[in-house]
Short mmCIF file of C-alpha atoms in Angstrom, two decimals:
data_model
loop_
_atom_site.label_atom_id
_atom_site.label_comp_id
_atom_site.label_asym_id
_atom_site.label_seq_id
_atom_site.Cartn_x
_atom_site.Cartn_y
_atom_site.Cartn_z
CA UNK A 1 -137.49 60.22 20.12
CA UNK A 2 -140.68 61.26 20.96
CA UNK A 3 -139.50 64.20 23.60
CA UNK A 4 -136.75 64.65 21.13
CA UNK A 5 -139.17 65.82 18.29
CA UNK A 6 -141.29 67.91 20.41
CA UNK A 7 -138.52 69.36 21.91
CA UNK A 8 -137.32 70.55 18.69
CA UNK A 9 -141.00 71.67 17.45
CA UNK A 10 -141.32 73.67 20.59
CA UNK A 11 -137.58 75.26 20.08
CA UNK A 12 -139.01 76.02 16.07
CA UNK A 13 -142.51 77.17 17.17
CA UNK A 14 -141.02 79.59 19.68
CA UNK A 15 -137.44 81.10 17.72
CA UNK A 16 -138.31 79.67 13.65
CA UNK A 17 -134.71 81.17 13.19
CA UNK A 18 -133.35 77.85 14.49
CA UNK A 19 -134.18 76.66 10.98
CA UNK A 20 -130.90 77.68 9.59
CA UNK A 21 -129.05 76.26 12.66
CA UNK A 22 -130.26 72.76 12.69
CA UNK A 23 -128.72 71.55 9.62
CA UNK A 24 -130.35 68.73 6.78
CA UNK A 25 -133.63 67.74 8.29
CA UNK A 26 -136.76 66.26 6.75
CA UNK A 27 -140.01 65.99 7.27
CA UNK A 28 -140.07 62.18 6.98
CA UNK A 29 -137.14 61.71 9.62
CA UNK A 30 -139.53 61.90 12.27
CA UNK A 31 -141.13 59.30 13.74
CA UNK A 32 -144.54 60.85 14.62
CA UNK A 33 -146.21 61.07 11.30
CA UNK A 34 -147.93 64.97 12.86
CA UNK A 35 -144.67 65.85 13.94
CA UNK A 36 -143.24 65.46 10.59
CA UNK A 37 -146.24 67.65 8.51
CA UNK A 38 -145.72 70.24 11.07
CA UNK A 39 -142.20 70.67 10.42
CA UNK A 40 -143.08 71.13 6.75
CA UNK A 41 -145.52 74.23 7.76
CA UNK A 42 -142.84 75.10 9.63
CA UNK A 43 -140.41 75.26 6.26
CA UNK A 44 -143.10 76.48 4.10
CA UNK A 45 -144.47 78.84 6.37
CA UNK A 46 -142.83 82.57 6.13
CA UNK A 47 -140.84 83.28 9.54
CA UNK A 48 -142.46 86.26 11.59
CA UNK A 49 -140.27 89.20 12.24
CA UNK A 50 -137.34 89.56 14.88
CA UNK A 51 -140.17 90.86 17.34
CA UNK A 52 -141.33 87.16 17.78
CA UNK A 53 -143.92 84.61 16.87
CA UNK A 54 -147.60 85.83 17.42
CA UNK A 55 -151.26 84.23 17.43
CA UNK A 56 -151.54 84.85 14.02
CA UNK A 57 -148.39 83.28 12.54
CA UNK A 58 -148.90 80.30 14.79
CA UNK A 59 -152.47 79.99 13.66
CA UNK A 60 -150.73 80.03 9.96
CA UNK A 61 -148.64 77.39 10.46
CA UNK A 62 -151.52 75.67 11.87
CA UNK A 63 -154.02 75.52 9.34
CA UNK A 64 -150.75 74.21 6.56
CA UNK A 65 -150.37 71.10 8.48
CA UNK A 66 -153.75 70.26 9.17
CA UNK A 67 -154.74 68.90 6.46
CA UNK A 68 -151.87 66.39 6.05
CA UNK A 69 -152.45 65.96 10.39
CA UNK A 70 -156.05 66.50 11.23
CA UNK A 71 -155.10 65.36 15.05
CA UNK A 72 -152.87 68.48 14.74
CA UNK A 73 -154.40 71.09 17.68
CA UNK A 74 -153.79 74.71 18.80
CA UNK A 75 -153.38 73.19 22.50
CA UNK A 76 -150.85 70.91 21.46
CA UNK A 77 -148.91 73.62 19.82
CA UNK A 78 -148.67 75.01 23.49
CA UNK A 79 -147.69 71.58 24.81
CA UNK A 80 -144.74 71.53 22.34
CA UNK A 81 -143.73 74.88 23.27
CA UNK A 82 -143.64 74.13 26.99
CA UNK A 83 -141.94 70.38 26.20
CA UNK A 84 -138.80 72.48 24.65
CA UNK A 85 -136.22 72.89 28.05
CA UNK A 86 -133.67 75.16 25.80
CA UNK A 87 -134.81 76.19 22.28
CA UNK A 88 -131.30 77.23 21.68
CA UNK A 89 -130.57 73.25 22.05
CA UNK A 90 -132.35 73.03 18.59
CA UNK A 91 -129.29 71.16 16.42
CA UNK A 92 -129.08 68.93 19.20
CA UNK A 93 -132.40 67.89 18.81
CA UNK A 94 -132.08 67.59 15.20
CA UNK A 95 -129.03 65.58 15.78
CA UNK A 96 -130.79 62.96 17.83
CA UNK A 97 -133.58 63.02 14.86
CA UNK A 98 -131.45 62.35 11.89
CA UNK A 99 -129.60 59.39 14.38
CA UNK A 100 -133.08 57.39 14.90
CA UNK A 101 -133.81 57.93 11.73
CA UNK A 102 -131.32 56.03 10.45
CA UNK A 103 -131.32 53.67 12.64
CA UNK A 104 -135.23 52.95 11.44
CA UNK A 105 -133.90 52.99 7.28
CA UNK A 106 -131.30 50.24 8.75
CA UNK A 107 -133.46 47.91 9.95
CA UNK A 108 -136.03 48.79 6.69
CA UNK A 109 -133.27 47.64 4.66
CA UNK A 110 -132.60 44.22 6.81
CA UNK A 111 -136.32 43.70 6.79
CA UNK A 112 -136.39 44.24 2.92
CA UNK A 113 -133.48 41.55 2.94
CA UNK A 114 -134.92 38.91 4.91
CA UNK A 115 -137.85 39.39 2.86
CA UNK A 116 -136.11 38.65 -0.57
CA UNK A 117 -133.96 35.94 0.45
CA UNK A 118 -137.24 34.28 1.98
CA UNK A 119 -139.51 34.83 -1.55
CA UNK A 120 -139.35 31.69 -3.41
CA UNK A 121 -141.63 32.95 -5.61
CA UNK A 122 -139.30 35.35 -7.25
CA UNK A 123 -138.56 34.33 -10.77
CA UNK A 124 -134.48 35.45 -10.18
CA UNK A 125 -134.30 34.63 -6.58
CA UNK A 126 -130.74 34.73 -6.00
CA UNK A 127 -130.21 37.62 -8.37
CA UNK A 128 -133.09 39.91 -6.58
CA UNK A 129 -131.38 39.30 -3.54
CA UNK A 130 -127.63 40.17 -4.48
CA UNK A 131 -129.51 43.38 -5.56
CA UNK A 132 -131.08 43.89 -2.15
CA UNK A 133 -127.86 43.19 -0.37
CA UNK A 134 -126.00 46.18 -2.92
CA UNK A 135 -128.66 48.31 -2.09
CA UNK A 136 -127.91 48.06 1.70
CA UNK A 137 -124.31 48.19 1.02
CA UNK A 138 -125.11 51.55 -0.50
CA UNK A 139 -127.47 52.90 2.16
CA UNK A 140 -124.75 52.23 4.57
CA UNK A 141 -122.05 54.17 2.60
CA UNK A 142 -124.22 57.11 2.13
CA UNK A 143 -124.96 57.01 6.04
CA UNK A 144 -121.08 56.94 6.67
CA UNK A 145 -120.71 60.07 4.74
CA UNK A 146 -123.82 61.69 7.06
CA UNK A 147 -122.24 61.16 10.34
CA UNK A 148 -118.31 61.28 11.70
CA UNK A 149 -116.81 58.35 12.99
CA UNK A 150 -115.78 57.96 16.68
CA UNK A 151 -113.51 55.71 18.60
CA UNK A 152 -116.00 53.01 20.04
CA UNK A 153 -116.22 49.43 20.66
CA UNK A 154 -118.86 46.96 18.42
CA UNK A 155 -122.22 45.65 19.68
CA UNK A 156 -121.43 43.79 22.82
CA UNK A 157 -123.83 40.88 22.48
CA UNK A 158 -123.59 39.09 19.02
CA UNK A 159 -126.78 38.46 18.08
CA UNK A 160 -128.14 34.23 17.42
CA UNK A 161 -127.84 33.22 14.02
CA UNK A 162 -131.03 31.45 12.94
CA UNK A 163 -130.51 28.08 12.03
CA UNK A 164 -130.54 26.77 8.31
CA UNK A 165 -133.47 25.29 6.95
CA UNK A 166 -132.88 21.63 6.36
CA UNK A 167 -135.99 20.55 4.28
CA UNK A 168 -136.20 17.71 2.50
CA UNK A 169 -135.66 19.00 -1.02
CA UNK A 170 -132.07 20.89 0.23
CA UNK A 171 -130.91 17.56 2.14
CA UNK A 172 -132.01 15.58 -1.16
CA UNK A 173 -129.56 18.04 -3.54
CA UNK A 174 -127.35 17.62 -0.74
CA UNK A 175 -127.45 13.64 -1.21
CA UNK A 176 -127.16 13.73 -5.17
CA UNK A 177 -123.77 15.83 -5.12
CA UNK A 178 -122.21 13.44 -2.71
CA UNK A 179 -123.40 10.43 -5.06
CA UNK A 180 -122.67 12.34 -8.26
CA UNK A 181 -119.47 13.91 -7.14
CA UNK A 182 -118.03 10.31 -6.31
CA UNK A 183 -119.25 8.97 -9.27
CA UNK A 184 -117.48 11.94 -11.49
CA UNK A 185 -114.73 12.58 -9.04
CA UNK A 186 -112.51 14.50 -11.81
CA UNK A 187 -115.68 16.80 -12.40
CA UNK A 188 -115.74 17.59 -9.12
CA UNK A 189 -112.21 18.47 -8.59
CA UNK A 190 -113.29 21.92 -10.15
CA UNK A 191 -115.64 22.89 -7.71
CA UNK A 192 -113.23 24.77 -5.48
CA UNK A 193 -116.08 27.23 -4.97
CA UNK A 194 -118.14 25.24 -2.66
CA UNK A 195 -117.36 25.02 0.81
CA UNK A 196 -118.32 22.43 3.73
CA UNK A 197 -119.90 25.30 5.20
CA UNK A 198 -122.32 25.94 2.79
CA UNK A 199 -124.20 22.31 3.61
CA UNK A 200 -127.17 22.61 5.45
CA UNK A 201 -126.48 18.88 7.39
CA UNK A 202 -123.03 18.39 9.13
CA UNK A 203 -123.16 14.79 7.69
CA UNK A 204 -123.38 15.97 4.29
CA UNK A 205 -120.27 18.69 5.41
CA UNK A 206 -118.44 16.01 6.42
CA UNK A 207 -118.65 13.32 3.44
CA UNK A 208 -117.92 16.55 1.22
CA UNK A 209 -114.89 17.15 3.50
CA UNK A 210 -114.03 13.38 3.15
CA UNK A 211 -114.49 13.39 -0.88
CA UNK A 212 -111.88 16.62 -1.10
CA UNK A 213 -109.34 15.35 0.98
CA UNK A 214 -109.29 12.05 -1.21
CA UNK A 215 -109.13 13.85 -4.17
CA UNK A 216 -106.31 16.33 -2.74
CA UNK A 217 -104.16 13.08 -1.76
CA UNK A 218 -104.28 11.69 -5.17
CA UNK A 219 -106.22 8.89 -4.01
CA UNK A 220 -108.93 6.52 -5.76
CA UNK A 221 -112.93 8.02 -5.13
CA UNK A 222 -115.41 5.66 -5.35
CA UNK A 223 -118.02 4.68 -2.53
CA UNK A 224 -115.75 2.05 -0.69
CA UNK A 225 -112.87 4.60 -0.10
CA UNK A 226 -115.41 7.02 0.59
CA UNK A 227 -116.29 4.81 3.50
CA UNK A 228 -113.45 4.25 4.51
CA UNK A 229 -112.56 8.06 4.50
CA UNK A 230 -115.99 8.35 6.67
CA UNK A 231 -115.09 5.43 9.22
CA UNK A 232 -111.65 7.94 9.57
CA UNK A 233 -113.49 10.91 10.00
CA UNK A 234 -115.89 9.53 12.76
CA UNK A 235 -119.23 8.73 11.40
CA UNK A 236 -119.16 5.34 11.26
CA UNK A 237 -121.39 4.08 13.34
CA UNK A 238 -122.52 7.27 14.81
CA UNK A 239 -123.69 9.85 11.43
CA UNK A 240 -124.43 6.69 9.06
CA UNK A 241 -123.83 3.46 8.73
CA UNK A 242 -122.19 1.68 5.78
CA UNK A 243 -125.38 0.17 4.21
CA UNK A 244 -127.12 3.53 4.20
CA UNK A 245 -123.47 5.23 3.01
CA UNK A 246 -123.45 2.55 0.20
CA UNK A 247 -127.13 3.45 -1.04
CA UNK A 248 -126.96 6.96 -0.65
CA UNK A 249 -123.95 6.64 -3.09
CA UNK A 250 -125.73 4.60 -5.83
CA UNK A 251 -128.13 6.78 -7.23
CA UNK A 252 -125.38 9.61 -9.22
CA UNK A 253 -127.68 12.10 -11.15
CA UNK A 254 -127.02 14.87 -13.61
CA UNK A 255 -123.38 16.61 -12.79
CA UNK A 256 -121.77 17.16 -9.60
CA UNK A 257 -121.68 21.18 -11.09
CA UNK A 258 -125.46 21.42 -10.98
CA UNK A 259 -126.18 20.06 -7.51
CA UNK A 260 -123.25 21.98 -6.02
CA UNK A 261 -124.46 25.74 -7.46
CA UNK A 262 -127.89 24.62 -5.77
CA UNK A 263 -126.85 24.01 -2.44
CA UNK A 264 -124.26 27.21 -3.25
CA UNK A 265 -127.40 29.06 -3.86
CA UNK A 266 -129.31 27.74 -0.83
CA UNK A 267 -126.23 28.91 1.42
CA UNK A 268 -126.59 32.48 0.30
CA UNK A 269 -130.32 32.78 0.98
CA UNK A 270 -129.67 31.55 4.51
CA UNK A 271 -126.54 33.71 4.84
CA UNK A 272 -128.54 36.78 3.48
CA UNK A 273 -131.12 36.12 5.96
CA UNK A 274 -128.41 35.78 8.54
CA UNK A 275 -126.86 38.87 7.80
CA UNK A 276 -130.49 40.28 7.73
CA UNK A 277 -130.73 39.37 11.51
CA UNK A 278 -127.95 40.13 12.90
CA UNK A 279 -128.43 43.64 11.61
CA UNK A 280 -131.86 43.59 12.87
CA UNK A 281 -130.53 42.84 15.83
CA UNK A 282 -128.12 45.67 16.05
CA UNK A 283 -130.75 47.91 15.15
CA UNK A 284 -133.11 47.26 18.06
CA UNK A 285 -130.24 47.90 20.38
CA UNK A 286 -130.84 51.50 21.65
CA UNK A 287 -127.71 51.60 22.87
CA UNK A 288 -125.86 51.39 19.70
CA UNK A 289 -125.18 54.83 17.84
CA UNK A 290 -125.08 55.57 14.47
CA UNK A 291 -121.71 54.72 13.90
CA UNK A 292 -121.39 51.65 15.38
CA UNK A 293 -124.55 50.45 13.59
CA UNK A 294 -122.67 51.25 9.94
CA UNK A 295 -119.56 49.45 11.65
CA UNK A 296 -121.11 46.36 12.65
CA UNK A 297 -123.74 45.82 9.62
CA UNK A 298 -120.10 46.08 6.86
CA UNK A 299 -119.00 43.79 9.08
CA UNK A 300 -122.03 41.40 8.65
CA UNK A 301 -122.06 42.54 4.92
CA UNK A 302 -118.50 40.93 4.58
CA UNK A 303 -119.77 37.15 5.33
CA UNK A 304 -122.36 37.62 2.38
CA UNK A 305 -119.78 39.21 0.50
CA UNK A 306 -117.69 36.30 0.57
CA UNK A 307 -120.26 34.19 0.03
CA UNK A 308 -121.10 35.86 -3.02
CA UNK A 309 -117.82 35.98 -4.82
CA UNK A 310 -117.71 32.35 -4.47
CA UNK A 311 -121.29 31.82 -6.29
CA UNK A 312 -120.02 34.11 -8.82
CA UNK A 313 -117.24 31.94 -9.63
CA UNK A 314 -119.65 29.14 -9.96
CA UNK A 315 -121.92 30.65 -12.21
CA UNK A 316 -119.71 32.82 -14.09
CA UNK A 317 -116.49 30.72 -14.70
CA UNK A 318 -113.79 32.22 -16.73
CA UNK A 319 -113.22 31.58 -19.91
CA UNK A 320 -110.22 30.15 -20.84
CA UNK A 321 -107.46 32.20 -22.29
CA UNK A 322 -106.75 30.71 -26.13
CA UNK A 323 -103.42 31.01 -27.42
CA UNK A 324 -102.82 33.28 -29.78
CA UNK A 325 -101.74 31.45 -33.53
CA UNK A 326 -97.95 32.34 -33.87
CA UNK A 327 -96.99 34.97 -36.49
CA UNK A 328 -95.52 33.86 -39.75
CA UNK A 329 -92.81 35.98 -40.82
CA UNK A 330 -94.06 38.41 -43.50
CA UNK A 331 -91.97 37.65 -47.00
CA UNK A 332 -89.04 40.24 -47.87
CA UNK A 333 -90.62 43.02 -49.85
CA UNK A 334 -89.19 42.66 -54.01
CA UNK A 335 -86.77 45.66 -54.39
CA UNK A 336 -86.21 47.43 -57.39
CA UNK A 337 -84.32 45.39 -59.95
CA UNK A 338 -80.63 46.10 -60.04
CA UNK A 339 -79.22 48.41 -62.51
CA UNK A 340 -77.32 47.07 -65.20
CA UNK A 341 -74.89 49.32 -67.43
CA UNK A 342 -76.15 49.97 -70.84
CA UNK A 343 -74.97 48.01 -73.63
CA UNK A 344 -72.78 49.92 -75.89
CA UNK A 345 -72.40 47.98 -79.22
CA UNK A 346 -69.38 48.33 -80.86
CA UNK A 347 -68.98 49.28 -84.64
CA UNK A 348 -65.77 48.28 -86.61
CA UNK A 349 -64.15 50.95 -88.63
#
């Protein structure tokens, strides 16, 4: 990017006409912070007529940057000048400009991601985050409408995932909705929004696993099927044994609902921060271009996305339809009274 950005200076300094060929460009799309304030003189600065730049203009558009770039020289307006190989190969400079350029407000937005999921001192941390993770979303549809697509393949080499963080206080929450949940097995029968995935211990996966394939069958919960359902499922004697099983399972607290929306909430920091990588990742990839960058990071979007609906649901249930009373018929409106023929009394004669 470097050459790129003096070539294009050098193409500007030499024909300013280019301007108008080069298409959106700003001064803060550069890398080099000099580079950027002397495209701005370069904008603000009246172009010279068709006879050519001269000493005098180029001294002009000088003394505007310089104050914004005081490492901004007359010799290295010469050095820009002879970096350019073809000033008519301005756009194409430009091109390459606006492409890193996005490429560095990618990996900003990652960063900013990471960041947020990783504050615990953020007094909404869940909710800052979903808002981080929109604004992305957004950065990469405006980018989408910047540059055309192109048949190409995704990043070759998927990026690592970083592994969960299994502290004590998520493997404790982790413990209490396994105990809860069997204790209140018919509360937890509504808590189709939480995934084994979303456990930070396989252990804890697979009990969770065990404890919704008893309820599916129609079968008794309490802590000795549950160990039998574990002996099934392979972790007896290898994840737990029954004693420790058995006491993890006696101490129920609170409701299955609240333990499961914290380790629901846990799962989306870490996927956030996943998602946060792997664009990261993509990012530092030179060889990646702009469109395969937007591909790849919707992609990685899509697993928070997910994620996300499901916490949704958990925090946001729906509210139950009532039924609406049944109409009573309305009584038949009175009608007029019926006419009756006048009585004509009769006189004798």
């Amino acid at each position: 990017m470097h050459y790129a950005e003096q070539s294009l200076l050098g193409a500007l300094l030499l024909d300013p006409h280019h301007l108008d060929d080069i298409g959106t460009l700003e001064p803060d799309h550069f890398s080099d912070h000099g580079h950027g304030e002397l495209f701005r003189a370069l904008r603000k600065t009246p172009a010279p007529g068709p006879h050519g730049t001269s000493p005098v203009w180029l001294n002009t558009v000088l003394d505007t940057a310089r104050p914004h770039a005081p490492g901004l020289t007359a010799p290295y307006l010469h050095t820009l000048v002879q970096a350019c190989p073809r000033p008519s190969h301005a756009a194409a400079y430009a091109r390459m400009i606006r492409a890193d350029h996005a490429r560095r407000s990618l990996r900003s937005h990652a960063q900013h991601l990471a960041q947020t999921a990783m504050d615990t001192t953020l007094p909404h941390h869940v909710q800052a985050t979903v808002r981080q993770a929109d604004a992305l979303a957004q950065f990469l549809d405006d980018l989408s409408g910047r540059f055309a697509p192109h048949p190409g393949s995704l990043p070759r080499i998927p990026p690592p995932v970083p592994a969960r963080n299994t502290n004590e206080d998520a493997l404790d929450e982790e413990r209490l909705l396994i105990a809860t949940a069997t204790a209140h097995p018919g509360e937890a029968s509504q808590m189709r929004w939480l995934l084994p995935e979303d456990f930070a211990h396989a252990l804890h996966a697979t009990l969770w696993q065990g404890l919704t394939a008893l309820r599916q069958r129609g079968d008794p919960v309490d802590p000795i099927t549950l160990l039998w359902e574990a002996q099934h499922r392979g972790l007896l004697p290898h994840g737990i044994t029954p004693t420790q099983l058995l006491a993890l399972l006696s101490t129920p607290v609170a409701s299955p609902e609240h333990w499961g929306e914290r380790i629901l909430e846990r799962a989306l920091l870490a996927r956030a921060q996943a998602v946060a990588a792997r664009i990261t990742a993509y990012c530092d990839d030179p060889a990646n271009s702009p469109h395969q960058l937007i591909t790849s990071s919707r992609r990685a979007l899509a697993d928070l996305t997910a994620l996300r609906s499901r916490w949704h649901q958990a925090t946001h249930p729906a509210v139950p339809r009532t039924a609406r009373p049944a109409r009573t018929p309305a009584p038949p409106r009175a009608g007029p009274p019926p006419r009756t023929a006048p009585l004509t009394v009769r006189t004798p004669r």
